mmCIF file of C-alpha atoms in Angstrom:
data_model
loop_
_atom_site.group_PDB
_atom_site.id
_atom_site.type_symbol
_atom_site.label_atom_id
_atom_site.label_comp_id
_atom_site.label_asym_id
_atom_site.label_seq_id
_atom_site.Cartn_x
_atom_site.Cartn_y
_atom_site.Cartn_z
ATOM 1 C CA GLU A 299 33.738 62.176 155.766
ATOM 2 C CA HIS A 300 34.828 65.037 153.256
ATOM 3 C CA PRO A 301 34.992 63.746 149.660
ATOM 4 C CA PRO A 302 38.316 65.104 147.880
ATOM 5 C CA PRO A 303 38.037 67.788 145.337
ATOM 6 C CA TYR A 304 38.882 66.851 141.778
ATOM 7 C CA HIS A 305 42.540 67.774 141.806
ATOM 8 C CA PRO A 306 43.961 64.711 143.720
ATOM 9 C CA LEU A 307 43.236 62.766 140.628
ATOM 10 C CA ALA A 308 46.544 63.842 139.465
ATOM 11 C CA ASP A 309 48.079 61.538 142.050
ATOM 12 C CA LEU A 310 46.604 58.484 140.547
ATOM 13 C CA ASP A 311 49.069 55.701 139.562
ATOM 14 C CA PRO A 312 49.934 55.496 135.778
ATOM 15 C CA PRO A 313 48.133 52.834 133.880
ATOM 16 C CA ASP A 314 49.553 49.280 134.054
ATOM 17 C CA ALA A 315 49.304 47.389 130.878
ATOM 18 C CA ALA A 316 49.143 44.066 132.774
ATOM 19 C CA ALA A 317 46.301 45.289 134.913
ATOM 20 C CA PRO A 318 42.925 43.756 134.419
ATOM 21 C CA GLU A 319 40.277 46.237 132.950
ATOM 22 C CA SER A 320 39.426 48.847 135.589
ATOM 23 C CA PRO A 321 36.323 50.897 135.662
ATOM 24 C CA GLU A 322 36.367 54.506 137.026
ATOM 25 C CA LEU A 323 33.083 56.205 138.005
ATOM 26 C CA TYR A 324 32.994 59.933 138.846
ATOM 27 C CA ASP A 325 29.767 61.292 140.487
ATOM 28 C CA LEU A 326 30.437 64.990 140.150
ATOM 29 C CA GLY A 327 29.072 67.769 142.499
ATOM 30 C CA VAL A 328 27.655 67.278 146.013
ATOM 31 C CA SER A 329 26.511 64.040 147.664
ATOM 32 C CA SER A 330 22.939 63.482 149.065
ATOM 33 C CA PRO A 331 24.360 63.148 152.630
ATOM 34 C CA GLN A 332 25.925 66.532 152.261
ATOM 35 C CA LEU A 333 22.716 67.994 150.964
ATOM 36 C CA ASP A 334 20.699 66.444 153.826
ATOM 37 C CA ARG A 335 23.050 67.741 156.646
ATOM 38 C CA GLY A 336 22.015 71.288 157.436
ATOM 39 C CA GLU A 337 25.275 72.153 159.127
ATOM 40 C CA ARG A 338 27.311 71.725 155.818
ATOM 41 C CA GLY A 339 25.340 74.665 154.331
ATOM 42 C CA PHE A 340 24.736 73.036 150.948
ATOM 43 C CA ALA A 341 20.961 73.352 150.871
ATOM 44 C CA PHE A 342 18.157 75.390 152.153
ATOM 45 C CA ARG A 343 15.697 72.652 153.215
ATOM 46 C CA ASN A 344 17.403 72.428 156.669
ATOM 47 C CA ASP A 345 18.517 75.784 157.807
ATOM 48 C CA GLY A 346 22.184 75.897 158.597
ATOM 49 C CA PRO A 347 25.461 78.003 158.467
ATOM 50 C CA LEU A 348 26.432 79.138 154.892
ATOM 51 C CA ASP A 349 29.453 76.946 154.161
ATOM 52 C CA MET A 350 29.360 74.848 150.974
ATOM 53 C CA ARG A 351 32.979 73.735 151.111
ATOM 54 C CA MET A 352 33.666 70.108 150.298
ATOM 55 C CA ASP A 353 36.447 70.398 152.880
ATOM 56 C CA PRO A 354 35.105 72.736 155.702
ATOM 57 C CA THR A 355 38.612 73.145 157.060
ATOM 58 C CA THR A 356 40.076 75.067 154.087
ATOM 59 C CA GLY A 357 39.315 77.860 151.631
ATOM 60 C CA ARG A 358 36.580 80.425 151.494
ATOM 61 C CA SER A 359 32.968 79.558 152.670
ATOM 62 C CA ALA A 360 29.789 80.612 150.811
ATOM 63 C CA ALA A 361 29.269 83.136 153.674
ATOM 64 C CA ASP A 362 32.640 84.716 152.946
ATOM 65 C CA LEU A 363 31.647 84.940 149.219
ATOM 66 C CA VAL A 364 28.127 86.331 149.705
ATOM 67 C CA ASN A 365 29.216 88.913 152.341
ATOM 68 C CA GLU A 366 32.427 90.010 150.650
ATOM 69 C CA ASP A 367 32.265 89.755 146.837
ATOM 70 C CA SER A 368 31.216 92.663 144.621
ATOM 71 C CA ILE A 369 27.772 92.857 142.911
ATOM 72 C CA GLU A 370 29.733 92.203 139.629
ATOM 73 C CA SER A 371 31.455 89.193 140.964
ATOM 74 C CA LEU A 372 28.317 87.756 142.297
ATOM 75 C CA THR A 373 26.518 88.402 139.126
ATOM 76 C CA ARG A 374 29.062 86.486 137.065
ATOM 77 C CA ILE A 375 29.024 83.540 139.630
ATOM 78 C CA LEU A 376 25.270 83.191 139.574
ATOM 79 C CA ARG A 377 25.134 83.617 135.708
ATOM 80 C CA ASP A 378 27.949 81.128 134.932
ATOM 81 C CA GLY A 379 27.179 78.588 137.655
ATOM 82 C CA GLY A 380 23.431 79.012 138.195
ATOM 83 C CA GLU A 381 22.539 79.726 134.384
ATOM 84 C CA THR A 382 19.780 82.155 135.644
ATOM 85 C CA LYS A 383 18.606 85.272 133.756
ATOM 86 C CA TRP A 384 18.031 86.939 137.256
ATOM 87 C CA ALA A 385 21.611 86.904 138.165
ATOM 88 C CA ALA A 386 21.983 90.631 138.518
ATOM 89 C CA ARG A 387 18.845 91.149 140.445
ATOM 90 C CA ILE A 388 19.914 88.247 143.004
ATOM 91 C CA ALA A 389 23.332 89.703 143.300
ATOM 92 C CA ARG A 390 22.020 93.245 144.121
ATOM 93 C CA ALA A 391 19.595 91.714 146.656
ATOM 94 C CA ILE A 392 22.323 89.801 148.281
ATOM 95 C CA VAL A 393 24.643 92.814 148.764
ATOM 96 C CA ASN A 394 21.715 94.965 150.052
ATOM 97 C CA ALA A 395 20.771 92.282 152.628
ATOM 98 C CA ARG A 396 24.274 91.712 154.180
ATOM 99 C CA PRO A 397 25.207 90.255 156.488
ATOM 100 C CA ILE A 398 23.865 86.874 155.621
ATOM 101 C CA THR A 399 24.780 83.931 157.831
ATOM 102 C CA THR A 400 22.336 81.100 157.228
ATOM 103 C CA THR A 401 21.137 79.076 154.282
ATOM 104 C CA GLY A 402 17.437 79.926 155.123
ATOM 105 C CA GLU A 403 18.256 83.695 154.918
ATOM 106 C CA LEU A 404 19.913 83.391 151.605
ATOM 107 C CA ALA A 405 17.285 81.287 150.169
ATOM 108 C CA GLU A 406 14.501 83.863 151.190
ATOM 109 C CA ILE A 407 16.673 86.686 149.733
ATOM 110 C CA VAL A 408 17.063 84.934 146.513
ATOM 111 C CA ARG A 409 13.181 84.096 146.349
ATOM 112 C CA SER A 410 12.212 87.700 147.049
ATOM 113 C CA ALA A 411 14.612 88.941 144.284
ATOM 114 C CA ILE A 412 12.896 87.061 141.585
ATOM 115 C CA PRO A 413 9.545 88.371 140.045
ATOM 116 C CA ALA A 414 6.546 86.471 141.373
ATOM 117 C CA ALA A 415 5.489 85.150 137.974
ATOM 118 C CA ALA A 416 8.952 83.503 137.602
ATOM 119 C CA ARG A 417 8.643 81.709 140.853
ATOM 120 C CA ARG A 418 5.648 79.503 139.785
ATOM 121 C CA THR A 419 7.644 77.182 137.659
ATOM 122 C CA GLY A 420 10.870 75.380 137.756
ATOM 123 C CA GLY A 421 11.160 74.422 141.433
ATOM 124 C CA HIS A 422 12.454 76.557 144.274
ATOM 125 C CA PRO A 423 14.138 79.813 142.950
ATOM 126 C CA ALA A 424 17.068 79.342 145.078
ATOM 127 C CA THR A 425 18.196 75.970 143.851
ATOM 128 C CA ARG A 426 20.230 77.422 141.010
ATOM 129 C CA ALA A 427 21.739 80.181 143.121
ATOM 130 C CA PHE A 428 22.891 77.666 145.665
ATOM 131 C CA GLN A 429 24.413 75.376 142.962
ATOM 132 C CA ALA A 430 26.300 78.436 141.491
ATOM 133 C CA LEU A 431 27.747 79.475 144.813
ATOM 134 C CA ARG A 432 28.797 75.840 145.673
ATOM 135 C CA ILE A 433 30.586 75.542 142.241
ATOM 136 C CA ALA A 434 32.391 78.864 142.852
ATOM 137 C CA VAL A 435 33.333 78.070 146.472
ATOM 138 C CA ASN A 436 34.937 74.835 145.436
ATOM 139 C CA ASP A 437 36.364 76.098 142.027
ATOM 140 C CA GLU A 438 34.711 73.030 140.374
ATOM 141 C CA LEU A 439 34.666 74.178 136.849
ATOM 142 C CA ALA A 440 38.289 75.222 136.809
ATOM 143 C CA ILE A 441 39.605 72.068 138.353
ATOM 144 C CA LEU A 442 37.430 69.667 136.252
ATOM 145 C CA PRO A 443 39.225 69.651 132.913
ATOM 146 C CA GLY A 444 42.570 68.527 134.474
ATOM 147 C CA ALA A 445 40.883 66.104 136.597
ATOM 148 C CA ILE A 446 39.160 64.302 133.640
ATOM 149 C CA ASP A 447 42.404 64.294 131.680
ATOM 150 C CA HIS A 448 44.244 62.696 134.580
ATOM 151 C CA ALA A 449 41.494 60.097 135.067
ATOM 152 C CA ILE A 450 41.650 59.135 131.459
ATOM 153 C CA ALA A 451 45.485 58.730 131.668
ATOM 154 C CA ALA A 452 45.223 56.559 134.679
ATOM 155 C CA LEU A 453 42.940 53.931 132.801
ATOM 156 C CA ALA A 454 44.178 50.468 132.418
ATOM 157 C CA PRO A 455 43.873 49.211 128.817
ATOM 158 C CA ARG A 456 40.184 48.738 127.979
ATOM 159 C CA GLY A 457 39.117 50.307 131.290
ATOM 160 C CA ARG A 458 36.299 52.694 131.274
ATOM 161 C CA CYS A 459 35.839 56.168 132.611
ATOM 162 C CA VAL A 460 32.147 56.953 133.455
ATOM 163 C CA VAL A 461 31.119 60.452 134.528
ATOM 164 C CA LEU A 462 27.855 61.659 135.991
ATOM 165 C CA ALA A 463 27.444 65.575 135.636
ATOM 166 C CA TYR A 464 24.557 67.410 136.911
ATOM 167 C CA HIS A 465 25.220 70.942 135.503
ATOM 168 C CA SER A 466 25.526 71.816 131.824
ATOM 169 C CA GLY A 467 28.965 73.452 132.451
ATOM 170 C CA GLU A 468 30.212 70.196 133.891
ATOM 171 C CA ASP A 469 28.787 68.216 131.163
ATOM 172 C CA ARG A 470 30.293 70.444 128.541
ATOM 173 C CA ILE A 471 33.689 70.123 129.909
ATOM 174 C CA VAL A 472 33.276 66.204 130.126
ATOM 175 C CA LYS A 473 32.253 66.155 126.582
ATOM 176 C CA GLN A 474 35.189 68.411 125.432
ATOM 177 C CA ARG A 475 37.838 66.357 127.388
ATOM 178 C CA PHE A 476 36.365 63.026 126.093
ATOM 179 C CA ASN A 477 36.304 64.271 122.548
ATOM 180 C CA GLU A 478 39.992 65.508 122.819
ATOM 181 C CA ALA A 479 40.882 62.113 124.166
ATOM 182 C CA VAL A 480 39.171 60.307 121.214
ATOM 183 C CA THR A 481 41.199 62.236 118.698
ATOM 184 C CA GLY A 482 44.409 62.236 120.792
ATOM 185 C CA GLY A 483 44.567 65.907 120.399
ATOM 186 C CA CYS A 484 44.789 65.751 116.713
ATOM 187 C CA THR A 485 45.139 69.304 115.168
ATOM 188 C CA CYS A 486 44.475 68.252 111.489
ATOM 189 C CA PRO A 487 41.423 69.656 109.671
ATOM 190 C CA PRO A 488 38.550 67.452 110.260
ATOM 191 C CA SER A 489 38.020 67.016 106.430
ATOM 192 C CA LEU A 490 41.588 65.530 105.973
ATOM 193 C CA PRO A 491 43.289 62.313 107.105
ATOM 194 C CA CYS A 492 45.373 62.848 110.324
ATOM 195 C CA ALA A 493 49.025 63.708 109.392
ATOM 196 C CA CYS A 494 50.115 65.027 112.840
ATOM 197 C CA GLY A 495 50.755 61.524 114.389
ATOM 198 C CA ALA A 496 48.069 61.907 117.145
ATOM 199 C CA GLU A 497 46.832 58.644 118.529
ATOM 200 C CA ALA A 498 43.459 58.080 120.138
ATOM 201 C CA LEU A 499 43.475 57.422 123.835
ATOM 202 C CA VAL A 500 39.898 56.295 124.087
ATOM 203 C CA THR A 501 36.810 55.429 122.207
ATOM 204 C CA LEU A 502 33.320 56.496 123.246
ATOM 205 C CA VAL A 503 31.100 53.820 124.757
ATOM 206 C CA PHE A 504 28.023 55.589 123.247
ATOM 207 C CA ARG A 505 27.565 58.933 121.630
ATOM 208 C CA GLY A 506 26.150 61.846 123.574
ATOM 209 C CA ALA A 507 24.952 61.744 127.195
ATOM 210 C CA LYS A 508 22.450 59.593 128.632
ATOM 211 C CA LYS A 509 19.687 60.752 130.884
ATOM 212 C CA ALA A 510 17.766 59.018 133.758
ATOM 213 C CA SER A 511 14.645 57.028 132.583
ATOM 214 C CA ALA A 512 11.236 57.788 133.981
ATOM 215 C CA ASP A 513 11.511 54.584 136.224
ATOM 216 C CA GLU A 514 14.822 55.836 137.708
ATOM 217 C CA LEU A 515 13.372 59.401 138.373
ATOM 218 C CA GLU A 516 10.324 57.864 140.222
ATOM 219 C CA ARG A 517 12.971 56.228 142.579
ATOM 220 C CA ASN A 518 15.358 59.147 142.696
ATOM 221 C CA ARG A 519 14.136 62.686 141.710
ATOM 222 C CA ARG A 520 17.713 64.103 142.285
ATOM 223 C CA ALA A 521 18.814 62.172 139.029
ATOM 224 C CA GLU A 522 16.646 64.618 137.030
ATOM 225 C CA SER A 523 19.457 66.696 135.876
ATOM 226 C CA ALA A 524 22.086 63.950 135.555
ATOM 227 C CA ARG A 525 23.992 63.390 132.435
ATOM 228 C CA LEU A 526 26.051 60.258 131.969
ATOM 229 C CA ARG A 527 28.914 59.895 129.535
ATOM 230 C CA ALA A 528 31.568 57.105 129.177
ATOM 231 C CA CYS A 529 34.723 56.279 127.241
ATOM 232 C CA GLU A 530 37.080 53.236 127.084
ATOM 233 C CA ALA A 531 40.809 53.223 126.812
ATOM 234 C CA VAL A 532 42.178 51.896 123.699
ATOM 235 C CA ALA A 533 43.903 48.431 124.101
#
């Protein structure tokens, strides 16, 4: 019922040269069933308790975070994970409104903290704040680099690792780790031939990240922010 956090990828078996080509698909972030269940506290469409933990049996919940962290800490979380210029205003409003216990309460606090003119575009103003809190609660950006490295190391020869990211911070990490694997960690100047002995672990299946097509978005609006990248293990 509770999807594992990224770090158990370290427990994957090492690659087997005799194994058939094996694909790996990682769909980062929260799942649609989690968003749709109000009791999990990931979204504000269905009012529920502030939780947001991938595993609700361990760690700090979103309620702990919004009711205990300082304005400075909340500002950093909202700025880094939500990429919003209103981070400081939202953090101050959260602290002033404590205690906060439900997703509906928090969504209204965030909405009220943002100037009226800024609320008219870009969807519900609380969306980015909820994303930022979820990322912080589950320590997603800190865990992801090592998880991607372990996923690449576990690929069978010619196996592919495909990653769907929904946040620019996630996508940036995936891009960095894929590029590192393409060079094998080469430290030589880009303008010179490699002399450090590094060997490529993967090749990119395509350059850059792919976005959902218009047809896909008609079927699934939640794919709007998705960015897909793929690499293939060298044989």
